[in-house]
Every structure is written in C-alpha cells, then in structure tokens.
Amino acid sequence: MPSSPNLVVLGLSVLLTSLPAARPLCAADPIQKVWESTPFNEVAYGLAASPSGKQFAIAGRLGTIVVFDTESQKVIKQIEPDNQFILAMRYSPDSSVLAAVGPKQLVLYRTDNWKQLRAINLPARCGYLSFHPTRPWIAVAGQGTSLDIYDVVDQKIARSFKADLSNAQGVQFSKDGRYLYASVTNAVVGSPAYVLRRYDLQTDAMDGFSYIGDTQARRVILSPDGESLLVNVPQDGASVLFKEVLTHIMHVRHQWQANTEIKMGTAFLPDGKSILTARQGQFDIWQPGKKEPIASIPSDDAGSAYEIVPIPGTRDYLMCHERSFRQITRWRTSEEPLSP
C-alpha cells in the first residue's frame, strides 16, 4: 500500500528576536519563495535555525554541513564530512552549540569558532534530536531499545527510558523542560501500533500518552506558544490525519482528514494555530475547526520539502529538499491575517 502521512498536534514557546521587516506579501500569496541555494551536490537531510535567528545550517546526506548568516544569506562556515552522513541537526537554546547526529554518533560544534566540542558514540542508528531548554541535555532517538538523554558536558546518559521500546522518533522537550515527548512503539495488543508518550523527568516515568496510528511518527514539533505539538505520521492508504492534543491532559482537541499525500515537511505558521504542509505540487494551510485547507499555493518545490523550519524573529521559513539541486529554499509568510 502507498504511504501517506498523519499529523498530530499536541497541547505544549520559542523565544523570538527581531530582524529587519520582511517585504509584505499580498493576501493572495500567504507564502512566497524569496531565496534558494545549492550548497552541495547531494541530497539534504538535516536543517536547523538558531534560536537567536542569526544563522541557519543545512547538512547533506554525505555529511557536509554548510552554515549561513541569516541576514546576508552568505555562507559563513562549511564543515566537511567525517565518515558519516547527517540525519538531523539542532541548535542549543542559547545558539552556542550545533548538534549533528548520524547513524551511530552525535557530534557537537561550537558556533563561535566551529571547533568540535564533543563526539558521543551511540548504541544504535539515531536520527532525532531535542535540546533541553535549561539543562545541558540532549535527547537522542532512533532504532534501539531505549530513549536516551545525554549530558553533553560529561557525555554520560542522564536519563534512559526502556519500557517496551523498539524504537522512538520525533522527540521534543516541553517548554519548561519537565517532560519529554516521543513517538514510540505501543506494546498493548489490539491498540494502535504507535503512541505519543509523555515522560516525566522528575519521576522518570511515562505519565501520559495519545494514540497515533499504525505507523511511526516522524516529526514532533513544538508550537510557537508552547502549548501544542504537531506530529507528522505516514499512514497506509491515501488519507492524512491531523490531530491537536492538549499536552497537559494528552487529549485530542482538533482533528482533520485529507485525502492526499503530505510529505514530512510540516510546520506551525506564526499565528501558532495554522499549519503549513507540503505535498506534490502545492503547499496547504490548515486551521482548527476547518475540515479543508483554507489556502493552497501551487509550487514545484513542495513535493520535495523534507523539513520545514521557522527562522526565529521573522515570518520566514527554511526548507530542505530531497533532491540534488536547490537543496535549500527560504519562504516568507504574509503579514495579512489568514482567513478561509
């Protein structure tokens, strides 16, 4: 059966800094491409924007990392591959560290001089990361029997959750750092195969969950207001499900159904409620309470959008693409209020 994705939004802020005002777009263009680049000749798999809004980085499948200045969009650093390809990248909350994870290694770079700070060997193939908002911790997930949180100072495991895990993906810390959310395998027979779990870091126990479906989630994204999670889940058949779940009680608040295939590229828009999704030939914008997209924007870039990342302090979004040309694009959202 063909696979198409599922989105789940769960109840969970990102600090924003200011940059020069973006050129306003007309109401007919809720999102518009303003820049593109081909930094290397390989497929892009990792993308990250610093919380300070001053820089962003893209990684190729073969391991090359290219860092750009946000305002000038010029390359400020290129890191050559170190015998591994990159599956995901994230900046630390203070923007001082860039983490890159490959099959079995987590590498940390200082962003002031771009020297390697740490290299931590991992027990299994991992491709999902999340930095703790206040502690020097980073959650790493992938194929394996545990969901681990590493202390990046002493390179030791600070927390590890192993109960009936065969793999975990799409990890995300809560705004206050008390909880860790992850899409994991569900061991309960007769129930959906995958659930979004909440782990309490004060008690080291799983204390809440929400059903996802019969296939694994690939993205767990914190909303700008910190109250929701957006989860992208490929599903069998041709339907796409969107769910919004309140994180404090892990109950579904909104649900949408669409008969189309959505790529892994998904993101919250600046209002913190609307959702941007990418599929073959177009972008769609969804809102709570609406069963259909409120806007669809034709684009040849949408079908290859692997990841969509907001640039803090702007109305701009970065996208990396599953192709060997124009691996990174930048898009600007309209200042006009979204309406059906």
XYZ file of C-alpha atoms in Angstrom:
340
model
C 0.000 0.000 0.000
C 1.248 3.544 -0.622
C 2.186 5.527 2.424
C 0.869 8.961 3.262
C 1.311 10.948 6.450
C -0.614 11.743 9.523
C -0.300 14.896 11.591
C -0.974 15.125 15.280
C -0.908 18.377 17.242
C -0.415 18.130 20.985
C -1.122 20.592 23.816
C 2.871 22.389 24.811
C 7.455 28.914 23.184
C 10.104 29.777 21.330
C 11.940 32.992 22.100
C 11.905 35.297 19.097
C 14.364 38.036 18.248
C 13.790 40.814 15.751
C 15.275 41.155 12.285
C 14.597 43.745 9.543
C 10.961 43.773 8.441
C 10.087 41.415 5.626
C 8.572 42.730 2.411
C 4.776 42.445 2.801
C 3.038 39.951 0.544
C -0.398 40.376 -0.935
C -3.230 38.470 0.698
C -3.366 36.153 -2.308
C 0.155 34.929 -1.531
C 0.206 33.638 2.059
C 3.675 32.177 1.431
C 6.230 33.053 -1.240
C 9.763 31.901 -2.068
C 12.367 34.646 -1.579
C 15.681 32.752 -1.827
C 17.216 29.442 -2.864
C 20.675 27.872 -2.827
C 22.587 24.778 -3.909
C 25.384 24.479 -1.307
C 26.486 20.950 -2.297
C 25.813 18.197 -4.804
C 23.922 15.766 -2.599
C 20.521 15.300 -1.037
C 19.872 17.453 2.052
C 18.738 15.622 5.190
C 19.389 17.976 8.098
C 18.197 21.549 8.654
C 18.333 23.850 11.688
C 17.869 27.548 12.513
C 19.472 29.098 15.591
C 17.097 30.369 18.317
C 18.912 33.728 18.092
C 17.758 33.983 14.483
C 21.265 34.898 13.341
C 22.250 31.772 11.416
C 20.994 28.522 9.961
C 22.629 25.301 8.821
C 21.926 22.562 6.306
C 23.546 19.132 6.089
C 23.926 16.788 3.151
C 23.399 13.067 3.281
C 27.149 12.518 2.847
C 27.965 14.681 5.861
C 28.776 18.170 4.577
C 27.419 20.926 6.849
C 27.007 24.452 5.445
C 26.218 27.362 7.785
C 24.611 30.588 6.533
C 24.249 34.075 8.006
C 20.508 34.723 8.217
C 20.533 38.388 7.185
C 23.040 38.265 4.321
C 22.318 34.622 3.383
C 26.045 34.163 2.784
C 27.997 31.047 3.768
C 29.944 31.616 6.989
C 31.252 28.077 7.521
C 31.481 24.744 5.743
C 32.283 21.582 7.689
C 33.460 18.646 5.623
C 32.143 15.128 6.257
C 33.715 12.972 8.935
C 32.993 9.487 7.600
C 29.270 9.652 8.316
C 26.147 11.188 6.869
C 23.900 13.522 8.827
C 20.301 12.628 9.634
C 19.313 15.600 11.827
C 20.670 18.815 13.363
C 19.580 21.131 16.181
C 20.944 24.295 17.829
C 21.148 24.601 21.609
C 18.693 27.084 23.231
C 21.432 29.735 23.580
C 22.619 29.131 19.971
C 26.163 28.371 21.172
C 26.181 24.731 20.030
C 25.099 22.940 16.864
C 24.374 19.243 17.264
C 24.523 16.859 14.303
C 23.542 13.206 14.539
C 24.455 10.426 12.145
C 23.890 6.667 12.224
C 25.764 5.994 15.468
C 27.404 9.247 16.537
C 26.332 12.588 17.959
C 28.736 15.457 17.198
C 28.580 18.885 18.860
C 30.185 22.017 17.369
C 30.816 25.397 18.998
C 29.229 28.112 16.884
C 31.748 30.822 17.831
C 34.791 29.087 16.307
C 33.224 25.944 14.747
C 35.552 23.597 16.586
C 34.258 20.166 17.518
C 33.167 20.236 21.142
C 32.097 16.627 21.678
C 31.671 13.385 19.769
C 29.441 10.864 21.535
C 29.142 7.311 20.262
C 25.580 5.991 20.198
C 24.408 2.389 20.673
C 22.126 2.387 17.620
C 21.179 4.309 14.488
C 19.645 7.625 15.565
C 18.117 10.489 13.629
C 16.035 12.593 16.036
C 17.194 15.281 18.486
C 15.864 17.734 21.051
C 17.757 20.076 23.393
C 16.524 20.583 26.951
C 15.531 24.265 27.451
C 17.621 24.834 30.612
C 19.914 21.874 31.282
C 22.916 20.705 29.193
C 20.888 17.741 27.992
C 20.012 16.454 24.563
C 17.504 13.706 23.803
C 18.509 11.265 21.066
C 16.105 8.799 19.478
C 16.110 6.211 16.721
C 16.425 2.474 16.277
C 17.117 0.812 19.595
C 15.612 -0.382 22.835
C 15.942 2.878 24.754
C 15.174 6.571 24.564
C 18.249 8.310 25.968
C 19.030 11.796 27.240
C 22.743 12.666 27.225
C 24.512 15.205 29.401
C 26.661 16.985 26.813
C 29.172 18.120 29.454
C 30.224 14.733 30.848
C 28.960 12.760 27.796
C 27.052 10.360 30.038
C 23.428 9.274 29.890
C 21.390 11.456 32.261
C 18.074 9.643 31.711
C 17.063 6.490 29.861
C 13.584 5.119 29.183
C 13.409 1.491 28.056
C 9.912 0.170 28.792
C 8.693 -1.841 25.742
C 10.611 0.364 23.324
C 11.769 -0.995 19.981
C 12.341 2.479 18.554
C 11.494 6.100 19.308
C 11.259 9.041 16.957
C 10.287 12.677 16.846
C 11.450 13.620 20.350
C 10.620 17.006 21.877
C 11.090 18.542 25.341
C 8.289 20.605 26.863
C 8.721 24.352 27.241
C 9.500 24.091 30.958
C 11.783 21.081 30.492
C 9.837 18.824 32.815
C 8.534 16.471 30.134
C 9.894 14.655 27.121
C 7.531 13.659 24.330
C 8.310 10.907 21.833
C 6.580 8.735 19.288
C 7.170 5.144 20.389
C 6.007 1.598 19.732
C 2.839 0.590 21.583
C 3.082 -2.802 23.281
C -0.649 -3.093 24.051
C -2.161 -5.772 21.804
C -5.292 -4.662 19.967
C -4.453 -0.949 20.175
C -2.827 1.327 17.579
C 0.774 0.312 16.980
C 2.256 3.697 17.886
C 1.584 6.261 20.570
C 2.910 9.663 21.531
C 4.179 9.295 25.068
C 4.960 11.864 27.724
C 7.813 11.098 30.122
C 8.071 12.984 33.412
C 11.731 13.814 34.077
C 11.033 14.407 37.766
C 9.692 10.911 38.341
C 11.467 9.155 35.440
C 8.198 7.551 34.402
C 5.774 7.623 31.499
C 2.731 9.547 32.741
C 0.583 10.172 29.665
C 0.008 9.135 26.079
C -2.097 9.720 22.978
C -2.703 7.195 20.207
C -1.076 7.985 16.850
C -1.860 5.126 14.487
C -0.418 2.061 12.834
C 2.804 3.673 11.590
C 5.511 5.676 13.312
C 5.521 9.465 13.651
C 8.476 11.225 12.027
C 8.121 14.788 13.315
C 7.157 16.165 16.721
C 7.183 19.974 16.551
C 6.607 22.440 19.381
C 4.156 25.250 18.607
C 5.303 28.901 18.965
C 3.126 29.364 22.051
C 4.465 26.174 23.624
C 1.001 24.686 24.115
C 0.764 22.220 21.237
C 2.718 19.573 19.406
C 2.483 18.910 15.683
C 3.131 15.301 14.748
C 3.602 14.014 11.200
C 2.692 10.349 10.803
C 2.807 8.422 7.489
C -0.258 6.192 7.225
C -1.377 3.364 4.973
C -3.770 4.380 2.228
C -4.373 7.846 0.842
C -5.613 9.698 3.908
C -3.845 12.202 6.112
C -4.914 12.769 9.689
C -4.184 15.903 11.699
C -4.672 15.864 15.446
C -4.214 18.522 18.080
C -3.803 17.128 21.568
C -3.635 19.176 24.739
C -0.333 18.258 26.329
C -1.409 18.679 29.935
C -4.120 16.030 29.583
C -2.963 14.350 26.334
C -6.453 14.504 24.821
C -7.271 15.236 21.180
C -8.642 18.759 20.690
C -8.785 19.034 16.881
C -8.741 16.533 14.064
C -8.637 16.967 10.292
C -8.936 14.432 7.474
C -7.492 14.898 3.971
C -7.380 12.506 1.033
C -3.902 13.355 -0.155
C -0.255 12.585 0.463
C 1.721 15.004 2.596
C 5.487 14.981 2.759
C 7.386 15.100 6.033
C 7.636 18.885 5.711
C 5.181 20.413 8.191
C 5.265 23.466 10.473
C 3.200 25.832 12.564
C 2.651 29.252 10.992
C 3.410 32.443 13.001
C -0.092 32.585 14.497
C 0.732 29.345 16.327
C -2.551 27.728 15.268
C -2.439 27.367 11.492
C -0.414 24.538 9.982
C 1.649 24.561 6.796
C 2.036 21.245 4.955
C 3.829 20.307 1.747
C 2.682 17.788 -0.848
C 3.296 17.145 -4.513
C 2.660 20.345 -6.460
C 1.448 22.589 -3.653
C 1.523 23.843 -0.080
C -1.636 23.716 2.034
C -2.613 25.797 5.058
C -4.918 24.281 7.668
C -6.749 25.815 10.627
C -8.531 24.346 13.659
C -12.218 23.818 13.031
C -11.819 23.667 9.239
C -12.095 20.291 7.529
C -10.418 21.507 4.323
C -7.293 23.646 3.744
C -8.084 27.360 3.895
C -5.454 28.003 1.214
C -3.439 26.020 -1.328
C -0.370 27.504 -3.017
C 0.968 25.828 -6.196
C 4.722 25.151 -6.057
C 7.197 22.870 -7.792
C 9.256 22.897 -4.570
C 6.564 21.499 -2.294
C 6.820 17.862 -3.356
C 10.450 17.555 -2.235
C 10.181 19.530 1.036
C 11.668 17.133 3.586
C 11.764 19.513 6.530
C 10.301 22.976 7.207
C 11.942 25.126 9.905
C 10.882 28.625 11.050
C 13.549 31.317 11.434
C 13.028 32.864 14.903
C 12.341 36.592 14.839
C 10.990 36.553 11.289
C 7.995 35.411 9.297
C 10.359 33.286 7.212
C 10.704 29.525 6.866
C 13.533 27.363 5.584
C 13.006 24.139 3.675
C 15.464 21.419 2.781
C 14.675 19.251 -0.205
C 15.139 15.625 -1.190
C 16.956 16.397 -4.423
C 20.448 17.160 -5.734
C 19.683 20.727 -6.867
C 18.334 23.706 -4.880
C 18.594 21.799 -1.623
C 17.550 24.786 0.494
C 14.860 27.408 -0.058
C 13.590 30.326 2.033
C 9.959 31.359 2.170
C 8.192 34.421 3.573
C 4.692 34.409 5.008
C 2.239 37.255 4.588
C 1.552 39.746 7.364
C -2.124 39.661 6.399
C -4.305 37.621 8.780
C -5.151 34.179 7.461
C -8.816 33.634 6.682
C -10.798 30.984 4.804
